[in-house]
Coordinates of N, CA and C in Angstrom, one line a residue:
E11 N 154.8 50.9 19.2 CA 155.0 49.2 19.0 C 155.4 49.1 20.6
L12 N 154.5 47.9 21.2 CA 154.8 47.1 22.9 C 156.0 46.6 22.6
P13 N 156.9 47.0 23.3 CA 158.4 46.1 23.6 C 158.1 44.8 23.9
M14 N 159.1 43.9 24.0 CA 158.6 42.6 24.8 C 160.1 42.1 25.4
S15 N 159.4 41.6 26.4 CA 161.0 40.8 27.2 C 161.0 39.4 26.0
S16 N 162.3 38.7 27.4 CA 162.5 37.8 26.7 C 161.5 36.4 26.0
R17 N 160.6 36.7 27.4 CA 159.3 35.6 27.3 C 158.5 36.3 27.1
K18 N 157.9 36.6 26.2 CA 157.3 37.7 24.9 C 155.8 37.8 26.2
Q19 N 155.4 38.7 26.3 CA 153.9 38.8 27.0 C 152.9 39.5 26.5
W20 N 151.5 39.4 26.5 CA 150.5 40.2 25.8 C 149.7 40.8 26.7
S21 N 149.4 42.3 26.5 CA 148.5 43.0 27.4 C 147.2 42.9 26.7
S22 N 146.3 42.8 27.7 CA 145.4 43.0 27.2 C 144.3 43.8 26.1
Y23 N 145.7 44.3 25.4 CA 145.3 45.3 24.2 C 146.2 44.9 23.6
A24 N 147.2 44.2 23.3 CA 147.8 43.7 22.4 C 147.4 42.6 21.4
P25 N 147.6 42.9 20.3 CA 146.7 41.6 19.3 C 147.3 40.3 19.7
L26 N 146.4 39.6 19.3 CA 146.3 37.9 19.9 C 147.8 37.2 18.6
P27 N 148.2 36.3 19.0 CA 149.4 35.6 17.8 C 148.4 35.4 16.7
Q28 N 149.5 34.9 15.4 CA 148.5 35.0 14.3 C 148.2 33.7 14.1
A29 N 149.3 32.8 14.5 CA 149.6 31.2 14.4 C 150.3 30.9 16.2
I30 N 149.8 29.7 16.3 CA 150.2 29.1 17.4 C 150.5 27.5 16.9
Q31 N 151.8 27.0 16.9 CA 152.0 25.3 16.9 C 151.8 25.1 18.8
Y32 N 151.8 23.9 18.6 CA 151.9 23.2 20.4 C 152.5 21.7 20.2
C33 N 153.3 21.5 20.8 CA 153.6 20.0 21.4 C 152.6 19.0 21.8
E34 N 152.5 17.7 21.6 CA 151.5 17.0 22.0 C 152.3 15.9 22.9
E35 N 152.5 14.8 24.1 CA 153.2 13.9 24.0 C 152.4 12.3 24.3
N36 N 152.8 11.8 23.3 CA 151.7 10.3 23.6 C 152.0 9.9 25.2
A37 N 151.7 9.7 26.0 CA 152.1 9.3 27.6 C 152.6 7.7 26.9
R38 N 152.1 6.6 26.2 CA 152.6 5.9 25.8 C 153.6 5.4 25.6
S39 N 154.1 6.5 24.5 CA 155.6 6.0 23.8 C 156.7 7.2 24.1
N40 N 155.6 8.5 25.1 CA 156.5 9.2 25.4 C 157.4 9.9 23.7
E41 N 156.9 10.0 22.8 CA 157.2 11.0 21.3 C 156.4 12.1 21.8
R42 N 157.5 13.1 21.2 CA 156.8 14.7 21.3 C 156.5 14.7 20.2
C43 N 155.1 15.1 19.6 CA 154.2 15.5 18.3 C 154.4 17.0 18.1
V44 N 154.4 17.8 17.2 CA 154.5 19.2 16.9 C 153.2 19.5 16.1
R45 N 152.1 19.7 16.3 CA 150.6 20.3 15.8 C 150.7 21.5 15.5
G46 N 150.2 21.7 14.3 CA 150.1 23.3 14.0 C 151.2 23.8 12.8
P47 N 151.0 25.2 12.2 CA 150.3 26.2 12.9 C 149.3 26.2 12.7
L48 N 148.4 26.4 13.8 CA 147.2 26.9 13.9 C 146.4 28.4 14.4
T49 N 145.7 28.8 13.4 CA 145.2 30.1 13.9 C 144.6 30.0 15.1
Y50 N 144.7 31.3 16.0 CA 144.3 31.5 17.2 C 142.6 31.2 17.3
E51 N 142.0 31.3 16.6 CA 141.0 30.7 17.0 C 141.0 29.3 17.1
V52 N 141.4 28.7 16.1 CA 141.3 27.1 16.2 C 141.7 26.1 17.3
F53 N 142.9 27.1 17.7 CA 143.9 26.8 19.3 C 142.9 27.0 20.2
E54 N 142.4 28.4 19.9 CA 141.4 28.3 21.3 C 139.9 27.3 21.4
K55 N 139.4 26.7 20.1 CA 138.2 25.9 20.1 C 139.3 24.6 20.8
R56 N 140.8 24.1 20.1 CA 141.2 22.9 20.5 C 141.1 22.6 22.3
Y57 N 141.5 23.9 22.6 CA 142.3 24.0 23.9 C 140.8 24.1 25.1
R58 N 139.5 24.4 24.3 CA 137.7 24.5 25.1 C 137.6 23.2 25.1
S59 N 138.1 22.1 23.9 CA 136.8 21.4 23.3 C 137.6 20.0 24.2
N60 N 136.5 19.1 24.8 CA 137.0 17.3 25.7 C 137.5 16.6 24.0
E61 N 137.7 17.1 23.2 CA 138.0 16.5 21.9 C 139.5 16.0 22.2
W62 N 140.2 17.4 22.7 CA 141.9 17.2 22.3 C 142.3 17.9 24.0
P63 N 142.4 16.8 24.6 CA 142.2 16.1 26.1 C 144.0 17.2 26.3
S64 N 144.9 16.8 25.2 CA 146.1 16.9 25.0 C 146.5 18.2 25.3
V65 N 145.6 19.1 25.3 CA 145.7 20.4 24.8 C 145.1 21.1 26.1
N66 N 145.9 21.6 27.4 CA 145.5 22.3 28.5 C 146.9 23.7 28.8
Y67 N 146.5 23.7 30.2 CA 147.1 25.3 30.9 C 148.9 24.5 30.6
K68 N 149.2 23.3 30.8 CA 150.3 23.2 30.8 C 151.1 23.0 29.1
T69 N 150.9 22.7 28.2 CA 150.5 22.4 26.7 C 151.9 23.7 26.6
P70 N 152.9 23.2 26.2 CA 154.1 23.7 25.8 C 153.1 24.8 23.7
I71 N 153.5 25.8 23.9 CA 153.4 26.7 22.6 C 154.9 27.1 21.9
W72 N 154.6 27.4 20.7 CA 155.6 28.6 20.2 C 155.0 29.2 18.6
N73 N 155.4 30.0 18.7 CA 155.5 30.0 16.9 C 156.5 31.1 16.7
G74 N 157.4 31.7 16.9 CA 158.6 32.2 16.1 C 158.8 33.1 16.4
N75 N 157.1 33.6 17.0 CA 157.7 35.5 16.5 C 156.9 36.4 17.8
E76 N 155.6 35.8 18.8 CA 155.3 36.3 19.5 C 155.9 35.6 21.3
I77 N 156.0 34.5 20.6 CA 156.4 33.4 21.4 C 157.7 32.9 20.8
D78 N 158.7 33.4 20.7 CA 160.1 32.8 21.0 C 160.9 31.7 21.0
R79 N 159.8 30.8 22.0 CA 160.4 29.8 22.4 C 159.9 29.2 23.2
W80 N 159.7 27.7 23.5 CA 158.5 26.7 23.1 C 158.2 26.4 25.2
T81 N 156.9 27.4 25.7 CA 156.3 27.9 26.6 C 155.3 27.6 27.2
P82 N 154.8 27.0 28.6 CA 153.6 26.4 28.5 C 152.9 27.8 28.9
I83 N 151.9 27.7 28.7 CA 150.5 28.1 28.4 C 150.3 29.2 29.6
H84 N 150.3 28.5 30.5 CA 150.4 29.1 32.2 C 151.1 30.1 32.4
A85 N 152.2 30.1 31.5 CA 153.9 30.7 31.7 C 153.4 32.7 31.4
L86 N 152.6 32.5 30.3 CA 151.9 33.4 29.2 C 151.2 33.8 29.6
D87 N 151.3 34.3 30.9 CA 150.0 35.3 31.7 C 148.5 36.3 30.7
A88 N 148.4 36.9 29.6 CA 147.4 37.4 29.3 C 146.6 36.2 28.2
L89 N 147.9 35.6 27.5 CA 147.6 34.7 26.6 C 146.4 33.7 27.7
F90 N 147.1 32.6 28.8 CA 146.2 32.3 29.7 C 144.9 32.7 30.2
K91 N 145.0 33.8 30.4 CA 144.2 34.3 31.1 C 143.0 34.9 30.1
R92 N 143.0 35.1 28.9 CA 142.2 34.8 27.6 C 141.3 33.5 27.4
L93 N 142.1 33.1 27.1 CA 141.9 31.1 27.2 C 141.2 30.5 28.0
D94 N 141.5 30.6 29.5 CA 141.3 30.1 30.8 C 141.1 30.6 31.8
P95 N 140.2 31.9 31.8 CA 139.8 32.8 33.0 C 139.8 32.5 34.5
K96 N 139.1 31.2 34.1 CA 138.9 30.6 35.6 C 140.0 29.7 36.3
K97 N 140.6 28.8 34.9 CA 142.2 28.7 36.0 C 143.6 29.2 36.1
H98 N 143.3 30.3 35.6 CA 144.3 31.7 35.6 C 143.9 32.3 36.6
K99 N 142.6 32.4 37.3 CA 142.4 32.7 38.4 C 142.9 31.8 39.6
Q100 N 142.5 30.4 39.1 CA 142.8 29.7 39.9 C 144.9 29.1 40.6
L101 N 145.2 29.5 39.4 CA 146.6 29.4 39.8 C 146.9 30.3 40.3
K102 N 146.7 32.0 40.3 CA 147.3 32.8 40.9 C 147.0 32.8 42.1
R103 N 146.0 32.2 42.8 CA 145.5 32.3 43.9 C 146.4 31.2 44.5
L104 N 146.7 29.7 43.8 CA 147.9 28.9 44.6 C 149.3 29.7 44.6
K105 N 149.8 30.4 44.0 CA 150.4 30.8 43.3 C 150.9 31.8 44.6
K106 N 149.6 32.4 45.0 CA 149.8 33.4 46.3 C 149.8 33.1 47.6
Q107 N 149.6 31.7 48.1 CA 149.6 31.1 48.7 C 151.0 30.0 49.0
Q108 N 151.7 30.1 48.2 CA 152.9 29.2 48.7 C 153.6 30.5 49.0
P109 N 154.8 29.9 50.0 CA 155.6 31.2 50.7 C 156.5 31.4 49.5
S110 N 157.1 32.9 49.8 CA 158.3 32.9 48.8 C 159.3 32.6 48.6
P111 N 160.0 32.8 47.7 CA 161.8 31.6 47.6 C 162.8 32.8 48.2
P112 N 163.4 32.1 48.7 CA 164.5 33.0 49.5 C 164.9 34.1 48.4
Q113 N 165.8 34.7 48.7 CA 165.6 36.4 48.1 C 167.0 36.2 46.8
S114 N 167.6 35.1 47.0 CA 168.8 34.4 46.0 C 167.8 33.5 44.4
Q115 N 166.7 33.1 45.1 CA 166.1 32.2 44.4 C 165.2 33.1 43.4
A116 N 164.9 34.5 44.0 CA 163.5 35.4 43.4 C 163.6 35.5 42.0
P117 N 162.9 35.7 41.2 CA 162.9 36.2 40.2 C 163.6 37.3 40.1
S118 N 164.4 37.8 38.9 CA 165.1 38.9 38.7 C 163.6 39.7 37.7
S119 N 164.4 41.1 37.6 CA 164.0 41.8 36.5 C 164.8 43.0 35.7
K120 N 164.1 43.0 34.8 CA 165.4 43.9 33.7 C 164.5 44.8 33.3
T121 N 165.3 45.9 32.9 CA 164.2 47.1 32.0 C 164.8 46.8 30.3
Q122 N 163.8 47.1 29.7 CA 164.0 46.8 28.5 C 162.9 48.0 27.8
N123 N 163.8 48.6 26.9 CA 163.0 49.8 26.2 C 162.1 50.9 27.4
G124 N 162.9 51.0 28.4 CA 162.4 51.7 29.3 C 161.1 51.3 30.3
R125 N 160.5 49.7 30.0 CA 159.5 49.4 30.9 C 160.2 48.0 31.5
L126 N 159.8 47.8 33.1 CA 160.7 47.0 33.6 C 159.7 45.5 33.5
Y127 N 160.2 44.4 33.0 CA 160.1 43.1 32.6 C 160.1 42.1 34.1
A128 N 159.8 40.9 34.5 CA 160.2 40.2 35.5 C 160.7 38.4 34.7
N129 N 161.5 38.7 34.9 CA 161.8 37.3 34.3 C 161.0 36.2 34.7
H130 N 160.4 35.7 34.0 CA 159.4 34.9 34.1 C 159.9 32.9 34.9
T131 N 159.9 32.3 35.2 CA 159.9 31.1 36.1 C 158.8 29.9 36.3
F132 N 159.4 29.0 34.9 CA 158.3 28.1 35.2 C 158.3 27.3 36.3
T133 N 156.8 27.7 37.5 CA 156.9 26.9 38.4 C 155.6 25.6 38.0
T134 N 156.2 24.2 38.6 CA 155.3 23.6 38.1 C 154.8 23.4 39.5
S135 N 155.1 23.2 40.7 CA 154.2 23.1 42.0 C 153.1 24.1 42.0
A136 N 152.5 24.7 41.5 CA 151.3 25.9 41.8 C 150.9 25.4 40.4
A137 N 151.5 25.3 39.4 CA 150.9 24.1 38.4 C 149.9 22.9 38.7
S138 N 150.9 22.7 39.1 CA 150.5 20.8 39.1 C 149.1 20.8 40.3
K139 N 148.8 21.4 41.5 CA 148.2 21.7 41.9 C 147.0 21.2 41.0
L140 N 146.9 22.2 40.1 CA 145.0 22.2 39.7 C 145.1 21.2 38.7
S141 N 144.2 20.8 38.6 CA 143.3 19.4 37.7 C 144.2 19.6 36.1
L142 N 144.0 18.7 36.1 CA 144.0 18.5 34.6 C 142.8 19.0 33.5
S143 N 141.5 18.4 34.2 CA 140.3 19.0 33.0 C 139.7 20.1 33.6
H144 N 140.8 20.9 32.6 CA 140.7 22.5 32.5 C 139.2 22.7 31.7
K145 N 138.6 22.2 31.2 CA 137.5 22.8 30.0 C 136.3 22.8 31.2
S146 N 135.4 24.0 30.6 CA 134.3 24.4 31.1 C 133.6 23.7 31.4
S147 N 132.4 23.3 31.6 CA 131.2 22.2 32.0 C 130.6 23.2 31.0

């Protein structure tokens, strides 16, 4: 079985999550609404569909198992890469162009079950540079 970090990651060979919930925010009222649980297949269709504009790479998702806290899609590297490979590459390129943070703010790493994992932080600066229209044409 694949050991997981506190911000659980999928590798390309790990099974996809069985169910996903996501959080929508109403822009007018600032109310949050939780949708789901949905199967991965249904969630993927919503992500790629123009009918669900609130589901994008910044959308927080959770399922209580593989994803143990509300996490933006782009922070879950392997899942984001499967959902949107083009946007994934774009974000990676933007992150590489940013100057490195000072040593005291760099993400730390820890060992769990003999494997090294980086503690991931949500960097809004790189993510906000991406366009919100993540849908493929």
